[in-house]
Amino acid sequence: MRGNAWAALVGVVAAGVELAVAELVAVFAGPESSPLFAVGSLVIDLAPPGAKDLMISLFGTGDKVALLVLLGIVVAALAVLAGILELRRRPGGVIVLVAVTALAILAVTTRAGASGLWAIPTVLGMLAGVVALRLLTARLRAALAATAARASAASPAAKERASDPDTGSDARTSVSPNDGMPRRRFLLATLLAGAGALVVGIASRTMNAAATAVSSARAAIALPPAATPAPPSPAGTDLGLDGVTPYVTPNGSFYRIDTALQVPQVDVSSWSVTITGMVENEITLTFDDLLALPLEEHAVTLACVSNEVGGDLIGNAVWLGYPIRELLERAVPQAGADMVLSTSVDGFTAGSPLEALTDPDRVALLAVGMNGEPLPVEHGFPVRMVVAGLYGYVSATKWVSRLEVTRFADAEGYWTPRGWSALGPIKTESRIDTPRRGASVPAGTVAVAGVAWAQHTGVAGVEVQVDGGAWAPARLAAVDSIDTWCQWVYEWDATPGSHTLAVRATDQSGYTQTPDKAAPAPDGATGWHTISVTVS
Ligand SMILES: Nc1nc2c(c(=O)[nH]1)N[C@H]1C(S)=C(S)[C@@H](COP(=O)(O)O)O[C@H]1N2
Ligand SMILES: [Mo]
């Protein structure tokens, strides 16, 4: 066996394993944390102006590909070096690998918006690369030793040279079929590691590339202004109290619930939505078609049916979109239809009552914007549904691509056969945000505060109960609309000791929350949010 050539191959395979593992972890940690992407971007940033022009004049729009190819050649050369060094002067190869990876980590963690966590894919990749390099080099050594032993048995004179993996092998270029187990074990391990790295690496890189393509496509979108802007929130929707969830939930802290293991990466230029099924006219709209329509803006509080009493699977945003009602009016639903089954590009489905989507008094949007931005990718980019008053699982389909007008008797949404109700109107609820459960507060006036919601019905009042006593009215913050939650506060005269605080809301239909406890399944939790606090 030729020692150096095999060692070079080991180096390249180990580098491949490192990159593949890093790419795979980056699929979960975020595409920007891929070392390949970060190093490429860093090289672009650091390149002198002339170099970029040269690349573009040489390779045109293929300049990025050319850059990656160049980078690949450099990485391969370093990998060859690492493989040979590891065989000849252990742990020289490991040192080269770690040193090169350290540069990559520097590149990843200095990218715009990077956090220390972005180093994780590269570090895990490095560990895998080091293990691969050490294991494969050990197997190569065993294989070379076996070859040398066989050769020396055949010709004692060759023994001296064969003990040197490099020069010794030059005398015999081919390996005899009798080289046996060590050689086979080495070849098998190298083949498996190499093939595994190729498959995993290419698949992960493809996913990461798609993800970065979508985030840059999203960044390039300028949403049109709303033809009908949201009425300005009245002053004082936000009490500005410490510890109370803000009235408008920032996109970055908006709860996220979906079945998507991988956030769907939808190409806006080929995306469309079709209104089909029991309709007179099937309609298909592209993203540009949608943006050309007169869009409306509405504040709507979205809630998840899985939210426990006191839970935080709820958020309020200002959505920009087009009323689904208008599209259904153009499509003309047929008699007998009572459900719209919306389908996501990832296969998720939600069944919404047709009546809710055609109701002129209910907000039901094909939304493209969230708090003044295109939808975040994890919140359904480019288009999702938002329907006031219905839990997300029966209405808020993200990455939506199809609305089928049908009947509850003929179709069901994703969660219905899994033990959740076919209908999911949001239940009137309230939550104490401050003080926190189990907190210690000083005696005196304590602001007990939180949020209450009764989407599409409206909150009428909130009351607080201390230690099971009489219910006392809380003060409501300014109420934006019946579709949004509202903040409330109760000034409590707290006396030393342990106390229990409970909250209940009454909605504009006259319903007051009862103490009856229900689990989230099948159609939403109920009960009073109750907490214990200590006053000192
Ligand atoms: N494609 C898709 N859309 C979906 C879901 C899903 O699993 N897949 N989950 C729904 C549920 S259960 C909820 S509560 C809302 C949550 O929306 P958010 O993640 O933007 O808060 O999305 C809905 N839309
Ligand atoms: Mo949900």
Coordinates of C-alpha atoms and ligand atoms in Angstrom, one line a residue:
M1 CA 0.0 0.0 0.0
R2 CA 1.2 3.5 -0.7
G3 CA 1.2 5.1 2.7
N4 CA 1.0 8.7 1.7
A5 CA -1.7 8.4 -0.8
W6 CA -3.9 6.5 1.6
A7 CA -3.1 8.9 4.4
A8 CA -4.1 11.8 2.1
L9 CA -7.4 10.0 1.4
V10 CA -7.9 9.5 5.2
G11 CA -7.4 13.3 5.6
V12 CA -9.9 14.2 3.0
V13 CA -12.5 11.7 4.4
A14 CA -12.0 13.1 7.9
A15 CA -12.5 16.6 6.6
G16 CA -15.6 15.4 4.8
V17 CA -17.0 13.9 8.0
E18 CA -16.2 17.1 9.9
L19 CA -18.0 19.3 7.3
A20 CA -21.0 16.8 7.0
V21 CA -21.6 16.8 10.7
A22 CA -21.3 20.6 11.0
E23 CA -23.8 21.0 8.1
L24 CA -26.1 18.5 9.7
V25 CA -26.0 20.3 13.1
A26 CA -26.5 23.6 11.3
V27 CA -29.8 22.3 9.9
F28 CA -31.1 22.5 13.4
A29 CA -28.9 25.4 14.8
G30 CA -29.8 27.7 11.8
P31 CA -28.3 27.8 8.4
E32 CA -26.1 30.9 9.2
S33 CA -24.2 28.8 11.7
S34 CA -22.9 26.5 8.9
P35 CA -19.0 26.9 8.9
L36 CA -19.0 26.6 5.1
F37 CA -21.4 29.4 4.7
A38 CA -19.7 31.6 7.4
V39 CA -16.2 31.1 6.0
G40 CA -17.4 31.8 2.5
S41 CA -19.1 35.0 3.7
L42 CA -16.1 36.0 5.6
V43 CA -13.9 35.6 2.5
I44 CA -16.3 37.7 0.5
D45 CA -16.2 40.4 3.2
L46 CA -12.5 40.4 3.5
A47 CA -11.7 40.2 -0.2
P48 CA -10.2 43.4 -1.6
P49 CA -12.5 45.2 -4.0
G50 CA -10.4 44.2 -7.1
A51 CA -10.7 40.5 -6.2
K52 CA -14.5 40.6 -6.3
D53 CA -14.5 42.4 -9.7
L54 CA -12.0 39.8 -11.0
M55 CA -14.1 36.9 -9.8
I56 CA -17.2 38.4 -11.4
S57 CA -15.5 39.1 -14.7
L58 CA -14.0 35.6 -14.7
F59 CA -17.0 33.7 -13.5
G60 CA -20.0 36.0 -13.9
T61 CA -23.0 35.1 -11.8
G62 CA -21.1 31.8 -11.0
D63 CA -18.7 33.8 -8.8
K64 CA -20.2 32.3 -5.6
V65 CA -19.8 28.8 -7.0
A66 CA -16.3 29.6 -8.1
L67 CA -15.5 30.9 -4.6
L68 CA -16.8 27.7 -3.0
V69 CA -14.8 25.6 -5.4
L70 CA -11.6 27.6 -4.5
L71 CA -12.4 27.2 -0.9
G72 CA -13.0 23.5 -1.4
I73 CA -9.5 23.2 -3.0
V74 CA -7.9 24.9 -0.1
V75 CA -9.8 22.7 2.4
A76 CA -8.8 19.6 0.4
A77 CA -5.1 20.6 0.4
L78 CA -5.2 21.2 4.2
A79 CA -7.0 17.8 4.6
V80 CA -4.3 16.0 2.6
L81 CA -1.7 17.6 4.8
A82 CA -3.5 16.6 8.0
G83 CA -3.9 13.0 6.8
I84 CA -0.2 12.6 6.0
L85 CA 1.0 14.4 9.1
E86 CA -1.3 12.2 11.3
L87 CA 0.2 9.1 9.8
R88 CA 3.8 10.2 10.0
R89 CA 3.9 12.4 13.1
R90 CA 0.9 11.9 15.4
P91 CA -0.9 14.1 16.4
G92 CA 0.3 16.5 13.7
G93 CA -2.8 15.9 11.7
V94 CA -5.2 16.5 14.6
I95 CA -3.3 19.8 15.3
V96 CA -3.8 20.9 11.7
L97 CA -7.5 20.0 11.8
V98 CA -8.1 21.8 15.1
A99 CA -6.2 24.9 14.0
V100 CA -8.1 25.2 10.7
T101 CA -11.4 24.6 12.6
A102 CA -10.5 27.4 15.1
L103 CA -10.3 29.8 12.1
A104 CA -13.7 28.6 11.0
I105 CA -15.1 29.1 14.5
L106 CA -13.8 32.6 14.5
A107 CA -15.5 33.2 11.1
V108 CA -18.8 31.8 12.3
T109 CA -18.9 33.7 15.6
T110 CA -18.0 37.0 14.1
R111 CA -20.8 37.0 11.5
A112 CA -23.4 39.7 11.9
G113 CA -26.0 38.7 14.4
A114 CA -24.0 35.7 15.5
S115 CA -24.2 34.3 19.0
G116 CA -21.7 32.0 20.7
L117 CA -24.2 29.1 20.0
W118 CA -23.3 29.4 16.3
A119 CA -20.0 27.7 17.2
I120 CA -21.8 24.5 18.1
P121 CA -22.1 23.0 14.6
T122 CA -18.4 23.6 13.9
V123 CA -17.2 22.3 17.2
L124 CA -19.3 19.1 16.9
G125 CA -18.0 18.8 13.4
M126 CA -14.5 19.1 14.6
L127 CA -14.9 16.4 17.2
A128 CA -16.3 14.1 14.6
G129 CA -13.4 15.0 12.2
V130 CA -10.8 14.3 14.9
V131 CA -12.4 10.9 15.8
A132 CA -12.5 10.0 12.1
L133 CA -8.9 11.0 11.5
R134 CA -7.7 9.0 14.5
L135 CA -9.7 5.9 13.8
L136 CA -9.0 5.8 10.1
T137 CA -5.3 6.5 10.6
A138 CA -5.1 3.7 13.2
R139 CA -6.7 1.3 10.7
L140 CA -4.3 2.5 8.0
R141 CA -1.3 1.8 10.3
A142 CA -2.6 -1.7 11.0
A143 CA -3.1 -2.3 7.2
L144 CA 0.4 -1.0 6.4
A145 CA 1.9 -3.0 9.1
A146 CA 0.2 -6.1 7.8
T147 CA 1.4 -5.4 4.3
A148 CA 5.0 -4.8 5.5
A149 CA 4.9 -8.1 7.6
R150 CA 3.8 -10.0 4.5
A151 CA 6.4 -8.4 2.4
S152 CA 9.1 -9.1 4.9
A153 CA 8.1 -12.7 5.1
A154 CA 8.4 -12.9 1.3
S155 CA 11.7 -10.9 1.1
P156 CA 13.7 -10.3 4.3
A157 CA 15.6 -7.5 2.5
A158 CA 12.4 -5.5 2.1
K159 CA 11.8 -5.4 5.9
E160 CA 13.8 -2.3 6.6
R161 CA 12.1 -0.2 3.9
A162 CA 8.6 -1.6 4.5
S163 CA 8.7 -0.4 8.1
D164 CA 8.7 3.2 6.8
P165 CA 5.1 3.7 5.6
D166 CA 6.2 6.2 3.0
T167 CA 9.3 5.0 1.2
G168 CA 8.8 1.4 2.1
S169 CA 5.7 1.0 0.0
D170 CA 7.1 2.5 -3.1
A171 CA 8.8 -0.8 -4.0
R172 CA 5.5 -2.6 -4.2
T173 CA 2.9 -0.5 -5.8
S174 CA 0.1 -3.1 -5.7
V175 CA -1.4 -4.9 -2.8
S176 CA -1.7 -8.6 -2.9
P177 CA -5.1 -10.1 -2.4
N178 CA -3.7 -11.9 0.6
D179 CA -3.2 -8.7 2.6
G180 CA -6.1 -9.8 4.7
M181 CA -8.2 -8.4 7.4
P182 CA -6.5 -5.2 8.5
R183 CA -6.5 -3.9 4.9
R184 CA -10.1 -4.8 4.4
R185 CA -11.1 -3.2 7.7
F186 CA -9.3 0.0 6.7
L187 CA -10.9 0.1 3.3
L188 CA -14.4 -0.6 4.6
A189 CA -14.2 2.0 7.3
T190 CA -12.9 4.6 4.9
L191 CA -15.5 3.8 2.4
L192 CA -18.3 3.9 5.0
A193 CA -17.1 7.2 6.5
G194 CA -16.6 8.8 3.0
A195 CA -20.0 7.7 1.6
G196 CA -21.7 8.6 4.8
A197 CA -20.2 12.1 4.8
L198 CA -21.1 12.6 1.2
V199 CA -24.8 11.6 1.7
V200 CA -25.3 13.5 4.9
G201 CA -23.2 16.5 3.8
I202 CA -25.0 17.0 0.5
A203 CA -28.4 16.5 2.0
S204 CA -27.7 18.9 4.9
R205 CA -26.0 21.5 2.7
T206 CA -29.0 21.5 0.3
M207 CA -31.3 22.1 3.2
N208 CA -29.1 24.9 4.6
A209 CA -28.8 26.5 1.2
A210 CA -32.6 26.5 0.7
A211 CA -33.0 28.0 4.2
T212 CA -30.6 30.8 3.5
A213 CA -32.1 31.4 0.1
V214 CA -35.5 31.8 1.7
S215 CA -34.3 34.2 4.4
S216 CA -32.6 36.4 1.8
A217 CA -35.7 36.3 -0.4
R218 CA -37.7 37.3 2.6
A219 CA -35.3 40.1 3.4
A220 CA -35.8 41.4 -0.1
I221 CA -39.6 41.7 0.1
A222 CA -41.1 45.2 0.6
L223 CA -44.7 44.8 1.7
P224 CA -47.1 47.3 0.3
P225 CA -48.8 49.6 2.8
A226 CA -52.2 48.5 4.0
A227 CA -55.1 49.8 1.9
T228 CA -57.0 49.6 5.2
P229 CA -54.6 50.2 8.1
A230 CA -55.3 48.9 11.5
P231 CA -57.2 51.5 13.5
P232 CA -54.6 53.0 15.8
S233 CA -54.6 51.3 19.2
P234 CA -56.1 53.6 21.8
A235 CA -53.6 55.1 24.2
G236 CA -52.9 52.9 27.2
T237 CA -53.4 49.4 25.8
D238 CA -50.0 48.7 27.5
L239 CA -50.0 49.5 31.2
G240 CA -46.2 49.4 31.1
L241 CA -46.0 47.4 34.3
D242 CA -43.0 45.3 35.0
G243 CA -43.6 41.6 34.5
V244 CA -46.7 42.0 32.4
T245 CA -46.5 40.6 28.9
P246 CA -46.4 43.4 26.4
Y247 CA -49.6 44.3 24.5
V248 CA -48.0 43.6 21.1
T249 CA -45.8 40.5 21.2
P250 CA -42.6 41.1 19.3
N251 CA -42.1 38.6 16.5
G252 CA -39.0 37.2 18.1
S253 CA -40.8 36.1 21.3
F254 CA -44.1 35.1 19.7
Y255 CA -44.9 31.5 20.7
R256 CA -44.3 28.9 18.0
I257 CA -46.3 25.7 17.6
D258 CA -46.2 23.4 14.6
T259 CA -45.6 19.8 13.6
A260 CA -42.7 20.9 11.3
L261 CA -39.4 19.2 12.2
Q262 CA -37.7 21.3 9.6
V263 CA -39.3 24.8 9.1
P264 CA -40.7 24.7 5.5
Q265 CA -38.6 26.8 3.2
V266 CA -41.1 28.1 0.6
D267 CA -39.8 29.7 -2.6
V268 CA -42.0 32.9 -3.0
S269 CA -41.6 33.1 -6.7
S270 CA -43.2 29.7 -7.3
W271 CA -45.6 29.8 -4.3
S272 CA -49.3 30.0 -5.0
V273 CA -52.6 29.4 -3.1
T274 CA -55.6 27.7 -4.7
I275 CA -59.2 27.9 -3.6
T276 CA -60.8 24.7 -4.8
G277 CA -63.2 22.0 -3.9
M278 CA -66.9 22.8 -3.7
V279 CA -66.7 26.1 -5.5
E280 CA -68.1 27.4 -8.8
N281 CA -64.8 29.0 -9.8
E282 CA -61.4 27.7 -8.8
I283 CA -59.0 30.5 -8.0
T284 CA -55.2 30.5 -7.9
L285 CA -53.2 33.4 -6.6
T286 CA -49.4 34.0 -6.7
F287 CA -47.6 36.0 -4.0
D288 CA -47.5 39.0 -6.4
D289 CA -51.2 38.6 -7.1
L290 CA -51.9 38.7 -3.4
L291 CA -49.7 41.8 -2.8
A292 CA -51.5 43.6 -5.6
L293 CA -54.8 43.3 -3.7
P294 CA -56.0 45.9 -1.3
L295 CA -54.5 44.6 2.0
E296 CA -56.0 45.1 5.4
E297 CA -54.3 45.3 8.8
H298 CA -55.8 43.9 12.0
A299 CA -54.5 43.3 15.5
V300 CA -55.5 39.7 16.4
T301 CA -54.5 37.6 19.4
L302 CA -53.6 34.1 18.3
A303 CA -53.9 31.3 20.9
C304 CA -53.1 27.6 21.0
V305 CA -55.6 25.1 22.2
S306 CA -52.8 23.3 24.1
N307 CA -52.3 26.4 26.3
E308 CA -52.7 25.4 29.9
V309 CA -54.5 27.8 32.3
G310 CA -51.8 30.3 33.1
G311 CA -49.7 29.2 30.0
D312 CA -47.9 31.3 27.5
L313 CA -49.0 29.8 24.1
I314 CA -50.7 33.0 23.2
G315 CA -49.5 36.2 21.5
N316 CA -50.9 39.3 19.9
A317 CA -49.7 40.8 16.6
V318 CA -50.7 43.2 13.9
W319 CA -51.3 41.1 10.8
L320 CA -51.3 42.4 7.2
G321 CA -53.3 40.4 4.7
Y322 CA -56.2 39.9 2.4
P323 CA -59.7 38.9 3.7
I324 CA -60.3 35.2 2.8
R325 CA -64.0 36.2 2.6
E326 CA -63.3 38.2 -0.6
L327 CA -61.6 35.3 -2.2
L328 CA -64.4 32.9 -1.2
E329 CA -66.9 35.4 -2.7
R330 CA -65.0 35.2 -6.0
A331 CA -64.8 31.4 -5.8
V332 CA -68.5 31.0 -4.9
P333 CA -68.9 28.1 -2.5
Q334 CA -71.6 25.5 -3.4
A335 CA -74.6 24.7 -1.3
G336 CA -74.0 22.2 1.4
A337 CA -70.4 23.2 2.0
D338 CA -69.6 24.1 5.6
M339 CA -65.9 23.7 6.0
V340 CA -62.7 25.1 4.5
L341 CA -59.8 22.7 4.8
S342 CA -56.6 24.7 4.6
T343 CA -53.4 22.8 3.7
S344 CA -49.8 23.7 4.3
V345 CA -46.9 22.9 2.0
D346 CA -45.8 20.6 4.7
G347 CA -49.1 18.6 4.7
F348 CA -50.6 20.1 7.9
T349 CA -54.3 20.7 7.6
A350 CA -56.9 22.7 9.5
G351 CA -60.6 22.6 9.1
S352 CA -62.4 26.0 9.7
P353 CA -66.1 26.6 9.6
L354 CA -66.9 28.2 6.2
E355 CA -69.3 30.5 8.1
A356 CA -66.4 32.0 10.1
L357 CA -64.4 32.7 6.9
T358 CA -67.3 34.3 5.1
D359 CA -68.6 36.4 8.1
P360 CA -68.3 40.1 7.2
D361 CA -67.8 40.8 10.9
R362 CA -64.9 38.4 11.6
V363 CA -61.3 39.0 10.7
A364 CA -60.0 36.1 8.6
L365 CA -56.9 36.8 6.6
L366 CA -54.5 35.3 4.2
A367 CA -51.7 37.1 6.1
V368 CA -48.4 38.1 4.6
G369 CA -47.2 40.5 7.3
M370 CA -46.7 40.3 11.1
N371 CA -46.0 43.5 13.1
G372 CA -44.8 45.4 10.0
E373 CA -42.5 42.7 8.6
P374 CA -43.0 39.8 6.1
L375 CA -44.0 36.8 8.1
P376 CA -41.0 35.2 9.9
V377 CA -40.2 31.9 8.2
E378 CA -41.2 29.9 11.4
H379 CA -44.5 31.8 11.5
G380 CA -45.5 30.8 8.0
F381 CA -43.6 32.7 5.4
P382 CA -44.7 33.7 2.8
V383 CA -48.4 33.3 3.6
R384 CA -50.5 32.0 6.5
M385 CA -54.1 32.1 7.8
V386 CA -55.2 34.2 10.8
V387 CA -58.8 33.9 11.9
A388 CA -60.0 35.8 14.9
G389 CA -61.6 33.8 17.7
L390 CA -60.5 30.3 16.6
Y391 CA -57.6 28.3 18.1
G392 CA -54.6 28.0 15.8
Y393 CA -55.1 24.2 15.1
V394 CA -58.4 24.8 13.3
S395 CA -57.5 28.0 11.5
A396 CA -54.0 29.4 11.5
T397 CA -52.4 27.3 8.8
K398 CA -48.8 28.5 8.2
W399 CA -47.1 28.1 4.8
V400 CA -50.6 27.7 3.4
S401 CA -51.0 26.6 -0.2
R402 CA -54.6 25.4 -0.6
L403 CA -58.0 26.1 0.6
E404 CA -60.5 23.4 -0.1
V405 CA -64.2 24.2 0.4
T406 CA -65.7 21.0 1.7
R407 CA -67.9 19.6 4.4
F408 CA -67.2 18.6 8.0
A409 CA -68.9 15.3 7.1
D410 CA -66.3 14.6 4.4
A411 CA -63.0 16.0 5.7
E412 CA -61.1 16.6 8.9
G413 CA -58.0 18.7 9.9
Y414 CA -54.7 17.2 11.1
W415 CA -55.6 17.2 14.9
T416 CA -59.2 16.0 14.7
P417 CA -58.4 12.2 14.3
R418 CA -55.7 12.8 17.0
G419 CA -58.2 13.5 19.8
W420 CA -59.0 17.2 19.3
S421 CA -62.4 18.7 18.6
A422 CA -63.3 19.5 15.0
L423 CA -64.5 22.9 16.2
G424 CA -62.1 25.1 18.2
P425 CA -63.5 28.5 19.3
I426 CA -61.2 30.2 21.7
K427 CA -62.3 30.1 25.3
T428 CA -62.5 33.2 27.5
E429 CA -59.5 33.1 29.8
S430 CA -57.3 35.3 32.0
R431 CA -53.8 35.0 33.4
I432 CA -51.8 36.6 36.2
D433 CA -48.4 37.7 35.0
T434 CA -47.2 39.5 38.1
P435 CA -46.4 38.7 40.8
R436 CA -45.0 35.4 39.6
R437 CA -46.2 32.1 41.1
G438 CA -44.4 31.5 44.4
A439 CA -42.9 35.0 44.5
S440 CA -42.1 36.9 47.6
V441 CA -43.3 40.5 47.7
P442 CA -43.1 43.2 50.3
A443 CA -46.2 44.1 52.2
G444 CA -48.1 47.2 51.1
T445 CA -49.7 48.0 47.7
V446 CA -48.8 45.3 45.2
A447 CA -49.9 45.6 41.5
V448 CA -51.4 42.2 40.6
A449 CA -51.6 42.3 36.8
G450 CA -51.8 40.2 33.7
V451 CA -53.8 39.7 30.5
A452 CA -57.3 38.5 29.6
W453 CA -58.8 37.4 26.3
A454 CA -62.1 36.5 24.7
Q455 CA -61.3 36.8 21.0
H456 CA -64.2 37.8 18.7
T457 CA -66.4 38.3 21.8
G458 CA -64.4 40.9 23.7
V459 CA -63.4 41.1 27.3
A460 CA -66.0 42.9 29.5
G461 CA -64.3 42.8 32.9
V462 CA -61.7 41.1 35.0
E463 CA -61.9 40.3 38.7
V464 CA -59.3 39.2 41.3
Q465 CA -59.9 37.1 44.4
V466 CA -57.6 37.0 47.4
D467 CA -57.6 33.9 49.6
G468 CA -61.0 32.7 48.4
G469 CA -62.7 35.9 49.5
A470 CA -65.0 38.2 47.5
W471 CA -64.1 39.0 43.9
A472 CA -62.9 42.5 43.4
P473 CA -62.9 44.3 40.0
A474 CA -59.5 44.8 38.3
R475 CA -58.9 47.9 36.2
L476 CA -58.8 47.1 32.4
A477 CA -56.2 48.8 30.2
A478 CA -57.6 50.5 27.1
V479 CA -59.2 47.8 25.0
D480 CA -58.1 47.7 21.3
S481 CA -60.7 45.4 19.8
I482 CA -62.8 42.3 20.6
D483 CA -60.2 40.2 18.8
T484 CA -57.3 41.2 21.0
W485 CA -56.3 40.4 24.6
C486 CA -56.2 43.2 27.1
Q487 CA -54.1 43.9 30.1
W488 CA -55.6 44.4 33.6
V489 CA -54.3 45.5 37.0
Y490 CA -55.5 45.2 40.6
E491 CA -54.0 47.2 43.4
W492 CA -53.7 44.7 46.2
D493 CA -53.2 45.8 49.8
A494 CA -50.9 42.9 50.7
T495 CA -50.5 41.9 54.3
P496 CA -47.7 39.6 55.6
G497 CA -48.2 35.9 55.2
S498 CA -49.0 33.4 52.5
H499 CA -51.8 34.3 50.1
T500 CA -53.6 32.8 47.1
L501 CA -54.5 35.0 44.2
A502 CA -57.0 34.0 41.5
V503 CA -58.3 35.8 38.4
R504 CA -61.4 35.4 36.3
A505 CA -62.7 37.3 33.2
T506 CA -66.2 38.0 32.0
D507 CA -66.7 38.4 28.3
Q508 CA -69.1 40.6 26.4
S509 CA -71.6 37.7 25.9
G510 CA -72.0 37.8 29.7
Y511 CA -70.1 34.6 30.3
T512 CA -67.8 34.5 33.4
Q513 CA -65.0 32.0 33.7
T514 CA -65.9 29.1 36.1
P515 CA -63.6 27.2 38.4
D516 CA -64.3 24.0 36.4
K517 CA -60.9 22.6 35.4
A518 CA -60.6 21.1 32.0
A519 CA -57.4 19.8 30.3
P520 CA -56.4 21.3 27.0
A521 CA -57.7 18.3 25.0
P522 CA -60.1 18.1 23.3
D523 CA -61.1 21.8 22.9
G524 CA -59.1 24.0 25.3
A525 CA -58.3 24.3 29.0
T526 CA -60.6 26.0 31.5
G527 CA -60.3 27.1 35.1
W528 CA -59.1 30.0 37.1
H529 CA -55.5 30.9 37.0
T530 CA -54.5 30.7 40.7
I531 CA -51.1 31.4 42.3
S532 CA -49.6 31.4 45.7
V533 CA -47.3 34.3 46.9
T534 CA -45.6 35.1 50.1
V535 CA -45.8 38.6 51.5
S536 CA -43.1 39.7 54.0
Ligands
LIG1 N1 -48.3 24.3 8.7 C1 -48.7 24.4 10.0 N2 -49.5 25.4 10.4 C2 -49.9 25.5 11.7 C3 -49.5 24.4 12.6 C4 -48.8 23.4 12.1 O1 -48.4 22.4 12.9 N3 -48.4 23.4 10.8 N4 -50.0 24.5 13.9 C5 -51.1 25.4 14.2 C6 -51.2 25.7 15.6 S1 -51.7 24.3 16.6 C7 -51.1 26.9 16.2 S2 -51.5 27.2 17.8 C8 -50.6 28.0 15.3 C9 -49.4 28.7 16.0 O2 -48.9 29.7 15.2 P1 -47.5 30.4 15.5 O3 -46.5 29.2 15.5 O4 -47.2 31.4 14.5 O5 -47.6 31.0 16.9 O6 -50.2 27.6 14.0 C10 -51.1 26.7 13.4 N5 -50.6 26.5 12.1
MO2 MO -52.0 25.1 18.6

